[in-house]
Coordinates of N, CA, C and O in Angstrom, one line a residue:
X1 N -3.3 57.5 35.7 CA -3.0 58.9 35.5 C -3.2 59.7 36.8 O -4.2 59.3 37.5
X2 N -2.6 60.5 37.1 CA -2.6 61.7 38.2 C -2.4 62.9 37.5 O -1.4 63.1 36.7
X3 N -3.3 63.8 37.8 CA -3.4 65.4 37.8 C -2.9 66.6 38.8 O -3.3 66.9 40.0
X4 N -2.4 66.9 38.4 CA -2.1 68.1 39.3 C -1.3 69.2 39.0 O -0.4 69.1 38.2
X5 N -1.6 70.8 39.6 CA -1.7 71.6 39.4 C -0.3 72.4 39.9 O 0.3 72.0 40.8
X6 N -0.1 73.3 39.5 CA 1.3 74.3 39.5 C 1.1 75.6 38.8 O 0.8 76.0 37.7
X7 N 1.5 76.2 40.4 CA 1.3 77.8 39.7 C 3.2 78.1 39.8 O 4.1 77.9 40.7
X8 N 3.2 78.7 38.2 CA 4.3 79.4 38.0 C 4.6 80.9 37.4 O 4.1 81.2 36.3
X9 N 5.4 81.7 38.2 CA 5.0 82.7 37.6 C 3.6 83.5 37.2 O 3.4 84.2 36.2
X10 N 2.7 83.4 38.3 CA 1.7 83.8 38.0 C 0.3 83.1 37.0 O -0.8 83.6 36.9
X11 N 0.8 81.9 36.4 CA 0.2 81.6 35.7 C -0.1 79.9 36.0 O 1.0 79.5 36.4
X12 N -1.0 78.8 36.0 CA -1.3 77.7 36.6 C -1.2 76.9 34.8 O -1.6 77.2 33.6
X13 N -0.4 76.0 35.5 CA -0.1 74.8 34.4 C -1.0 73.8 35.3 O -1.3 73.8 36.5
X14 N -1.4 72.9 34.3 CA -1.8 71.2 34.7 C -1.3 70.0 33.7 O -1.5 69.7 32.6
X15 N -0.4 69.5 35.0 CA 0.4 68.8 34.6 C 0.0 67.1 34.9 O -0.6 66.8 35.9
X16 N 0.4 66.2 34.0 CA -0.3 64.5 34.1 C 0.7 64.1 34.3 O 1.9 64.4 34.0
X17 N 0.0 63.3 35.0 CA 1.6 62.7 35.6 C 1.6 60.8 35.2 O 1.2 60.1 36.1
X18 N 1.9 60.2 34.2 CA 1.7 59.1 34.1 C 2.2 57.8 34.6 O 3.2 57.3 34.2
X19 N 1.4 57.3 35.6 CA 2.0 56.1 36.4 C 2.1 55.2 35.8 O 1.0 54.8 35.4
X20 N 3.3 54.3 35.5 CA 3.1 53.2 34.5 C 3.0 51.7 36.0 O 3.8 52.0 36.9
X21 N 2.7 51.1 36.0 CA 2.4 49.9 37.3 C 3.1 48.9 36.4 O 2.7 48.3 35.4
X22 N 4.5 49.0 36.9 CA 5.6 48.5 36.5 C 5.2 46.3 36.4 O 5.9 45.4 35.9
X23 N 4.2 46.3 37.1 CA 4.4 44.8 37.5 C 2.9 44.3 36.4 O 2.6 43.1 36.2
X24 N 2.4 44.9 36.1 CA 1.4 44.8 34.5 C 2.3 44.9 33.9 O 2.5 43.7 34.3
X25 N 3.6 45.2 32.9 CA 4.1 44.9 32.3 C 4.9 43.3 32.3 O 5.4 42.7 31.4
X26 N 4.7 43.0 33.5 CA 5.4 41.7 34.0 C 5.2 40.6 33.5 O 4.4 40.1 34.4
X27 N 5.3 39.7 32.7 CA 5.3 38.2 33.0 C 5.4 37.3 34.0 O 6.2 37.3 34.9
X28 N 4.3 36.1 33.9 CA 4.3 35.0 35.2 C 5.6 34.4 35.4 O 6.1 34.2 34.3
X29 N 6.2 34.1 36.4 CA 7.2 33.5 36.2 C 7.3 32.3 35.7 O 6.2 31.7 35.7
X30 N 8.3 31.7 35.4 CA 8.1 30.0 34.6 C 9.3 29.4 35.4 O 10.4 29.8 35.4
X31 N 8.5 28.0 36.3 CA 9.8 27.5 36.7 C 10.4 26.4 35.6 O 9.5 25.9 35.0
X32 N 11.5 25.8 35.2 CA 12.6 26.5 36.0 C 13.4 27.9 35.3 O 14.3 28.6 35.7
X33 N 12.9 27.8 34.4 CA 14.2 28.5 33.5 C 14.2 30.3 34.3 O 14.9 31.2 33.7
X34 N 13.6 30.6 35.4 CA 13.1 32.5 35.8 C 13.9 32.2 37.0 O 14.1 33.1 37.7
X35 N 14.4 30.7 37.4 CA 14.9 30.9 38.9 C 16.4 30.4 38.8 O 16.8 29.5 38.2
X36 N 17.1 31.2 39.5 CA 18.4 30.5 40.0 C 19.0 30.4 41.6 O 18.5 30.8 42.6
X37 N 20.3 29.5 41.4 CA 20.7 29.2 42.9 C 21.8 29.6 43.2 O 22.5 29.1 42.3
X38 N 22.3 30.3 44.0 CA 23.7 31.2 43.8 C 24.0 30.5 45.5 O 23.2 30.3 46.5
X39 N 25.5 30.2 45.3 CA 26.3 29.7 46.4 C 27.5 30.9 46.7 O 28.5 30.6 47.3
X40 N 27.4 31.9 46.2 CA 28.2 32.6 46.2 C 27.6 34.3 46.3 O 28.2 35.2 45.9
X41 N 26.7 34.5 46.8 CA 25.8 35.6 46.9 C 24.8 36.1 46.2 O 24.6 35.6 45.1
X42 N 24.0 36.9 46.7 CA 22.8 37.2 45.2 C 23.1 37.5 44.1 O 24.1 38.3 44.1
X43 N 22.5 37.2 42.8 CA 22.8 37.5 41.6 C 22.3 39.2 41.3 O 21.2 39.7 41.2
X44 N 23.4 39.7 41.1 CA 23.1 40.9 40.5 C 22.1 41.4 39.1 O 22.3 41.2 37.9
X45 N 21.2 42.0 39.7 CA 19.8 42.4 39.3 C 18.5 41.6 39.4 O 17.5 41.9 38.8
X46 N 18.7 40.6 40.2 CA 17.6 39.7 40.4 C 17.0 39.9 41.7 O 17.5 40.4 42.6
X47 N 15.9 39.6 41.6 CA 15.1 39.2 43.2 C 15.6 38.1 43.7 O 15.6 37.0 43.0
X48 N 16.2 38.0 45.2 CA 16.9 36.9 45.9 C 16.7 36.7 47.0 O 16.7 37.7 47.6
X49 N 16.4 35.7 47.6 CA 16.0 35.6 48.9 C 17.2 34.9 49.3 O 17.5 34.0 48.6
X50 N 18.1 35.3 50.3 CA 19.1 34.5 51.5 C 18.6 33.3 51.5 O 17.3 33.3 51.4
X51 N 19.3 32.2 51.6 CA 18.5 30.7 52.0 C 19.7 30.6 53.1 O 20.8 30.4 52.7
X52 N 19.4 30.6 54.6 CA 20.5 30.4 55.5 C 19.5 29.8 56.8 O 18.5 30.2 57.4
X53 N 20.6 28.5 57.0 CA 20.4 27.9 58.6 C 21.5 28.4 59.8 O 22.7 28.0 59.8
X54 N 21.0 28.9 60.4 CA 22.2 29.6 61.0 C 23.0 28.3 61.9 O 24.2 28.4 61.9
X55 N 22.4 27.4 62.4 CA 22.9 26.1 63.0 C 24.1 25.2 62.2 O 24.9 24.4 62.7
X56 N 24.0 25.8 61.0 CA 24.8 24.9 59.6 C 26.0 25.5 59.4 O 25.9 26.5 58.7
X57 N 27.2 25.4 59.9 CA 28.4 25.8 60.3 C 28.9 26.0 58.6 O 29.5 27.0 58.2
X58 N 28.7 24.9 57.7 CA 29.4 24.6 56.0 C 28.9 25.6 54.9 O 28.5 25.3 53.8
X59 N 28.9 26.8 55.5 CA 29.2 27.6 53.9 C 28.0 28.1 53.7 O 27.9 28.3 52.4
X60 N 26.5 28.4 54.5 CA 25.6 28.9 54.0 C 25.1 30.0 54.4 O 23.9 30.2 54.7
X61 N 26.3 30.9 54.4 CA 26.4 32.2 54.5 C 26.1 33.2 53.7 O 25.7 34.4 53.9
X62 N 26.3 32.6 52.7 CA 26.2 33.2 51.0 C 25.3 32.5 50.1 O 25.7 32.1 49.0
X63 N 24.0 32.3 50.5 CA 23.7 31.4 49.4 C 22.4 32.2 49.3 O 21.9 32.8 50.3
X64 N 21.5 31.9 47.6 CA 20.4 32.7 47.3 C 19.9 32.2 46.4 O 20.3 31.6 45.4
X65 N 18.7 32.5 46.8 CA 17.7 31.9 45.3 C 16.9 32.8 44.7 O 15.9 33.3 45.3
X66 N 17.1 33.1 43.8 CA 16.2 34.2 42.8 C 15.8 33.6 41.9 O 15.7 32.5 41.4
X67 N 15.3 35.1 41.7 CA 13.7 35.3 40.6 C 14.5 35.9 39.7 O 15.7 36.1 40.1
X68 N 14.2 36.3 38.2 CA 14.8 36.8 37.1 C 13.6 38.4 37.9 O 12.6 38.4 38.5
X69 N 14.3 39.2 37.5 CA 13.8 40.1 37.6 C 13.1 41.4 36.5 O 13.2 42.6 36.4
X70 N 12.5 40.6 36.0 CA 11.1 41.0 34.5 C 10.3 39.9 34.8 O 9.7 39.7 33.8
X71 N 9.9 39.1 35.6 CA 8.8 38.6 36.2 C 8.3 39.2 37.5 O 8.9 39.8 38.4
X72 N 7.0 38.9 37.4 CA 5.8 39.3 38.6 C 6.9 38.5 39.5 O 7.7 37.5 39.3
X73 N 6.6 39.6 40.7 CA 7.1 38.9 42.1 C 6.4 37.4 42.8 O 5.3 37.5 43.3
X74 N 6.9 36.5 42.8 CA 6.2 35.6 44.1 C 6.6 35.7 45.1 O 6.7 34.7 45.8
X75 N 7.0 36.7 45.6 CA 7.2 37.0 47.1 C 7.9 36.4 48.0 O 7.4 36.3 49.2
X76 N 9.2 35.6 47.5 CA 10.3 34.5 47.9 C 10.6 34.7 49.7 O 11.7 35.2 49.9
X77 N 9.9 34.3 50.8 CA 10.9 34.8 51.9 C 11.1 33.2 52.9 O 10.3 32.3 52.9
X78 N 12.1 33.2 53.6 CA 13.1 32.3 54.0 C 12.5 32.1 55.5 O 12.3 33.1 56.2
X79 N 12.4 31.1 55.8 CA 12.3 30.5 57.4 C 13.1 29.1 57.9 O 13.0 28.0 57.4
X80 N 13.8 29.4 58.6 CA 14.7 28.6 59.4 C 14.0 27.9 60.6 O 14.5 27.0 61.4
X81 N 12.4 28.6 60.6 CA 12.0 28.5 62.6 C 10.5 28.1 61.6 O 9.4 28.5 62.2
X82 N 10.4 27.6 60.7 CA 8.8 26.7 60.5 C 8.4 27.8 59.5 O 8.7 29.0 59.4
X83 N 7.3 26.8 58.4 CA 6.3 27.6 57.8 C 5.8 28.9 58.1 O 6.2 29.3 59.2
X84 N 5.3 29.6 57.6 CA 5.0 31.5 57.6 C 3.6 31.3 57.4 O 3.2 30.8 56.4
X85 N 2.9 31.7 58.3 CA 1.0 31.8 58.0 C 0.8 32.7 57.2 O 1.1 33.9 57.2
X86 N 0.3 32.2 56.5 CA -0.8 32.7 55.3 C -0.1 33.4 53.9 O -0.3 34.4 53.2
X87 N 1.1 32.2 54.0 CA 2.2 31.9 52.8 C 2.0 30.4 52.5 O 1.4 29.5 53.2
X88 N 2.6 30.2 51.4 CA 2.3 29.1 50.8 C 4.0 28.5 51.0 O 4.8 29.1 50.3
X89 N 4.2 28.0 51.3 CA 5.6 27.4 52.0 C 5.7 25.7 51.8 O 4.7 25.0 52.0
X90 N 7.2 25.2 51.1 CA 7.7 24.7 51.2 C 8.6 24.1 51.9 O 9.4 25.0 52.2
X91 N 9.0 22.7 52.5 CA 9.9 22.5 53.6 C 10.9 22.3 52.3 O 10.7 22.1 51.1
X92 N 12.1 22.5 53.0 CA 13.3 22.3 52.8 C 14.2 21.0 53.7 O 14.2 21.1 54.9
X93 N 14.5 20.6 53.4 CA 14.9 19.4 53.9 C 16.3 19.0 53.9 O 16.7 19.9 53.1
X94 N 17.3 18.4 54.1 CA 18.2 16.9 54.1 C 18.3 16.4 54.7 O 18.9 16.9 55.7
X95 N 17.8 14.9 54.7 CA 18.2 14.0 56.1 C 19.5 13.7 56.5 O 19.6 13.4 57.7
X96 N 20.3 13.8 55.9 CA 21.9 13.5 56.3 C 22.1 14.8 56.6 O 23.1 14.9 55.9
X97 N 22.0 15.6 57.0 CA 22.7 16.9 57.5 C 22.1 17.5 59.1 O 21.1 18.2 59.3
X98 N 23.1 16.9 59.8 CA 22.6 17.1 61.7 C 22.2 18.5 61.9 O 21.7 18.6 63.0
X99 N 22.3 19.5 61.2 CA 22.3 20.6 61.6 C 21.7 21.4 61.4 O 22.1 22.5 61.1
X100 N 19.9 21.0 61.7 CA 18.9 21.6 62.6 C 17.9 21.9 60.9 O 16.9 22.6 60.9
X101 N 18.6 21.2 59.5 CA 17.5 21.9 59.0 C 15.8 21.1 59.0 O 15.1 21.1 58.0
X102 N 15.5 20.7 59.9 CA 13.9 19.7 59.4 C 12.9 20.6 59.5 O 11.8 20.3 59.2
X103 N 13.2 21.8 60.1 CA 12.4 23.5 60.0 C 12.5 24.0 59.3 O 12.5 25.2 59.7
X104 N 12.6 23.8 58.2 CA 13.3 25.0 57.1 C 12.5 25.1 55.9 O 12.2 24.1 55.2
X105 N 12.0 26.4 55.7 CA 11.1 26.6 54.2 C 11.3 27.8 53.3 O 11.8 28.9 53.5
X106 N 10.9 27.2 52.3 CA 10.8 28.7 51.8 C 9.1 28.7 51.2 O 8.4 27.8 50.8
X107 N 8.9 29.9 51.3 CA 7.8 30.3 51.5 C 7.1 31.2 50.1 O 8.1 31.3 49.4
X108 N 6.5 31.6 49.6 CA 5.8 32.1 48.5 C 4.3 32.4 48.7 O 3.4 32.0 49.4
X109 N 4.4 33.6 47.4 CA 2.9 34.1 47.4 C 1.9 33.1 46.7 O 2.1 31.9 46.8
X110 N 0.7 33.6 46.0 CA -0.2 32.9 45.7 C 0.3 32.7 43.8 O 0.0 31.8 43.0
X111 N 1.3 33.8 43.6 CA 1.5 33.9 42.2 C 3.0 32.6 41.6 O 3.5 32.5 40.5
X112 N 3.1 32.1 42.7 CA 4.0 31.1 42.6 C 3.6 29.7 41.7 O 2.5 29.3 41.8
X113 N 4.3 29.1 41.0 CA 4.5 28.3 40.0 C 4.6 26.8 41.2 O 5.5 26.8 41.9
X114 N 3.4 25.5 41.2 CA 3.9 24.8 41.9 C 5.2 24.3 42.3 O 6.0 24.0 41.4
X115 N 5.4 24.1 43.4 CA 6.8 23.7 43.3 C 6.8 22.3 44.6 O 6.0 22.3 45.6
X116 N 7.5 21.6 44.3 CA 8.0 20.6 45.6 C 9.8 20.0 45.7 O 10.4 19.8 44.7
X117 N 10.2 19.8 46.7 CA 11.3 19.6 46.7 C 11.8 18.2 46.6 O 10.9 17.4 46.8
X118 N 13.0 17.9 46.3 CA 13.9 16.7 46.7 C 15.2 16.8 47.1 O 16.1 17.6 46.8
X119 N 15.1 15.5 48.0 CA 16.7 15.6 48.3 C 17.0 14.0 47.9 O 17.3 13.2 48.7
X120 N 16.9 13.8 47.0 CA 17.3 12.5 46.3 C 17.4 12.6 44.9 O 17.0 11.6 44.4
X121 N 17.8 13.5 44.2 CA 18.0 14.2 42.8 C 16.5 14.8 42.2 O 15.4 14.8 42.7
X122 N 17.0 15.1 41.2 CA 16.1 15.8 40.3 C 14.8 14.8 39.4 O 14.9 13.9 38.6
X123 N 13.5 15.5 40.1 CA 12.0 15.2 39.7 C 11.4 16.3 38.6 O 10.7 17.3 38.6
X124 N 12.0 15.5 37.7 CA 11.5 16.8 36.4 C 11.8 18.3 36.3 O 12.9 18.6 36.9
X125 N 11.5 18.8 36.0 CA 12.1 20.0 35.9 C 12.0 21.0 37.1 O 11.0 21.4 37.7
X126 N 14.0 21.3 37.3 CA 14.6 21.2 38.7 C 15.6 23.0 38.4 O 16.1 23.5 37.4
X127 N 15.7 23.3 39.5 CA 16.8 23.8 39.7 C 17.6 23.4 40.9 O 17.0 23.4 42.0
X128 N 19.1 22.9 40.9 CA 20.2 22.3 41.9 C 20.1 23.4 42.8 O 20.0 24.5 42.2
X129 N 20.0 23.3 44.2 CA 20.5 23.4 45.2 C 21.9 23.5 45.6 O 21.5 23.3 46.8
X130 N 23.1 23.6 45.7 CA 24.4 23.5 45.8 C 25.0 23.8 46.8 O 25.0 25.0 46.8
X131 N 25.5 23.4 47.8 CA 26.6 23.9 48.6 C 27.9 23.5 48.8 O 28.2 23.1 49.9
X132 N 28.8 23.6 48.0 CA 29.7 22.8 47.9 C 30.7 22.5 48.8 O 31.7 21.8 48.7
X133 N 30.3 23.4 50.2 CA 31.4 23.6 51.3 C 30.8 22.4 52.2 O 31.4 21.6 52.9
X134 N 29.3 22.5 52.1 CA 28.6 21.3 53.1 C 28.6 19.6 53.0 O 27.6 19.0 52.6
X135 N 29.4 19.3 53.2 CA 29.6 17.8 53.5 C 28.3 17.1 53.4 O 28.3 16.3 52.4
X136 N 27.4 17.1 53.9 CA 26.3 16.3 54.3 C 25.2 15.9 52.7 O 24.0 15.8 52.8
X137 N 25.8 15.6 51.6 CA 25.2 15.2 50.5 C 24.0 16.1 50.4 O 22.8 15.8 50.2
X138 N 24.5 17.3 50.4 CA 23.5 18.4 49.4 C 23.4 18.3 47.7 O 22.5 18.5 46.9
X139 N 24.6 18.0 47.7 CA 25.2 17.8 45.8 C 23.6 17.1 45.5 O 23.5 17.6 44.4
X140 N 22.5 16.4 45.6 CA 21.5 15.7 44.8 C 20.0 16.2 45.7 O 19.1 15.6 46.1
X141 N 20.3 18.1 46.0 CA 18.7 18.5 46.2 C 18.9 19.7 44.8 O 19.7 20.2 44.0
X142 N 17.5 19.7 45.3 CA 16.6 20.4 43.6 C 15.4 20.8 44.2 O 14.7 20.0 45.0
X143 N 15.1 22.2 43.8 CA 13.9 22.4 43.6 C 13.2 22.4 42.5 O 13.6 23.0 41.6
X144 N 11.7 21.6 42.5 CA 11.2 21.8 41.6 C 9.8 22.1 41.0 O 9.1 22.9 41.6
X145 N 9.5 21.5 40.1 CA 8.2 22.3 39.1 C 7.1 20.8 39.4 O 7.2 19.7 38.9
X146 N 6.3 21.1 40.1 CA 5.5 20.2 40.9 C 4.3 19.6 39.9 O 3.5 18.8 40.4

């Protein structure tokens, strides 16, 4: 609650002002069913982080991973140039693809759902990875529920 005062007309109202803290109404997120992988731009109304190697010439210009957005944030942000201090970060990987990703993470708050990756198909419960423009056997990565 906030208080505060207004003179109108000669006369003082006090008015409350009720802050609702939009992220207490929130739910933890649950992987996988709160996240998706969009190869085609962010999904409209969600939280999305860019997932881009700029070295990667095949189509990963447009690609994003979100959060459903009625979940608490884990604070999704993207590194191309190494892990982020004092983020809890994930490597991203494919060995068949020359083009510079063995640096690559994504990174998260403390409110994050374990997760670990594969690039050899799906380890339990996953969401695909996709790029269907990149050659280099992306078709069998997943992130997942660790």
């Amino acid at each position: 609650k906030q208080w505060y005062q207004r003179r109108v007309r000669g006369k003082t109202f006090v008015f409350v002002l009720l802050t609702v803290v939009a992220e207490s109404q929130q739910r933890s997120a649950q992987f996988p069913q709160d996240f998706r992988w969009s190869s085609s731009g962010p999904i409209r109304g969600w939280r999305c982080t860019r997932i881009f190697e700029p070295s990667d010439p095949h189509g990963w210009r447009d690609n994003y991973f979100c959060q459903h957005p009625h979940t608490r944030d884990i604070g999704m942000v993207w590194s191309y140039a190494g892990p982020i201090r004092g983020k809890r970060c994930i490597r991203i990987y494919e060995g068949s693809d020359p083009h510079s990703w063995q640096d690559n993470y994504l990174c998260t708050n403390h409110r994050a759902p374990p997760l670990r990756w594969s690039f050899t198909g799906p380890v339990g419960a996953c969401v695909q990875w996709l790029e269907d423009s990149d050659p280099h056997t992306w078709n069998n990565n997943y992130l997942c529920r660790a």
